[in-house]
C-alpha positions as a Markdown table, in Angstrom:
| # | Residue | x | y | z |
|---|---|---|---|---|
| 1 | Met | 119.6 | 88.4 | 94.4 |
| 2 | Thr | 118.2 | 87.4 | 97.7 |
| 3 | Tyr | 116.8 | 89.6 | 100.5 |
| 4 | Val | 118.0 | 87.4 | 103.3 |
| 5 | Gln | 121.7 | 88.1 | 102.6 |
| 6 | Gln | 120.8 | 91.5 | 101.0 |
| 7 | Ser | 123.3 | 90.9 | 98.2 |
| 8 | Ile | 123.6 | 90.1 | 94.6 |
| 9 | Ile | 125.0 | 86.6 | 94.2 |
| 10 | Gly | 126.3 | 84.6 | 91.4 |
| 11 | Ser | 127.7 | 81.1 | 90.6 |
| 12 | Gly | 131.3 | 82.0 | 91.4 |
| 13 | Gly | 133.1 | 81.0 | 94.5 |
| 14 | Tyr | 131.6 | 77.6 | 95.0 |
| 15 | Met | 133.6 | 74.4 | 95.4 |
| 16 | Pro | 133.0 | 71.5 | 93.0 |
| 17 | Glu | 131.6 | 69.4 | 95.9 |
| 18 | Asp | 129.1 | 72.2 | 96.6 |
| 19 | Met | 127.9 | 72.1 | 93.0 |
| 20 | Arg | 127.7 | 68.3 | 93.1 |
| 21 | Asp | 125.6 | 68.4 | 96.2 |
| 22 | Val | 123.2 | 71.0 | 94.8 |
| 23 | Gln | 122.8 | 69.0 | 91.5 |
| 24 | Glu | 122.1 | 65.9 | 93.5 |
| 25 | Ile | 119.4 | 67.7 | 95.6 |
| 26 | Met | 117.8 | 69.1 | 92.5 |
| 27 | Ala | 117.9 | 65.8 | 90.6 |
| 28 | Ser | 116.3 | 64.0 | 93.5 |
| 29 | Gly | 112.9 | 65.7 | 92.9 |
| 30 | Lys | 112.3 | 65.6 | 96.6 |
| 31 | Trp | 111.9 | 69.4 | 96.9 |
| 32 | Glu | 110.4 | 72.0 | 94.7 |
| 33 | Leu | 113.4 | 74.3 | 94.6 |
| 34 | Glu | 111.8 | 76.5 | 91.9 |
| 35 | Arg | 109.3 | 77.7 | 94.5 |
| 36 | Ile | 112.0 | 79.7 | 96.3 |
| 37 | Ile | 112.3 | 81.9 | 93.2 |
| 38 | Thr | 109.5 | 84.4 | 93.5 |
| 39 | His | 110.4 | 86.8 | 90.6 |
| 40 | Glu | 112.4 | 86.7 | 87.4 |
| 41 | Phe | 113.5 | 89.7 | 85.4 |
| 42 | Pro | 115.5 | 90.2 | 82.2 |
| 43 | Leu | 118.7 | 92.1 | 82.5 |
| 44 | Asn | 117.3 | 95.3 | 81.0 |
| 45 | Glu | 114.9 | 95.4 | 84.0 |
| 46 | Leu | 117.7 | 95.3 | 86.6 |
| 47 | Glu | 116.5 | 98.4 | 88.4 |
| 48 | Gln | 113.0 | 96.9 | 88.9 |
| 49 | Ala | 114.6 | 93.6 | 90.0 |
| 50 | Ile | 116.6 | 95.4 | 92.7 |
| 51 | Arg | 113.5 | 97.3 | 93.9 |
| 52 | Thr | 111.5 | 94.0 | 94.0 |
| 53 | Ala | 114.2 | 92.1 | 95.8 |
| 54 | Ser | 114.4 | 94.8 | 98.5 |
| 55 | Asp | 110.6 | 94.4 | 99.2 |
| 56 | Val | 111.0 | 91.7 | 101.8 |
| 57 | Asp | 107.3 | 91.4 | 102.4 |
| 58 | His | 106.6 | 90.4 | 98.8 |
| 59 | Ala | 109.8 | 88.9 | 97.4 |
| 60 | Gly | 112.1 | 86.0 | 98.3 |
| 61 | Asn | 114.7 | 85.2 | 95.7 |
| 62 | Val | 114.8 | 87.4 | 92.6 |
| 63 | Val | 116.5 | 86.0 | 89.4 |
| 64 | Val | 118.0 | 88.3 | 86.8 |
| 65 | Glu | 118.6 | 86.6 | 83.5 |
| 66 | Met | 122.0 | 87.5 | 82.2 |
| 67 | Lys | 121.4 | 86.4 | 78.6 |
| 68 | Gly | 122.8 | 88.8 | 76.1 |
């Protein structure tokens, strides 16, 4: 979830070249991409994750772990 787009996003809908580019950026080590994730929640705390993601003054990207 990300407040900028105000949406819940997933990994679907991307082209193979998009994923290749992202993997190359991440592998380069040039940027600390983990820093854009400000909060992480387990799936059973989805409601709190949504509340947190909507607090634009205190949250950037919120990750919900979909492990089951």
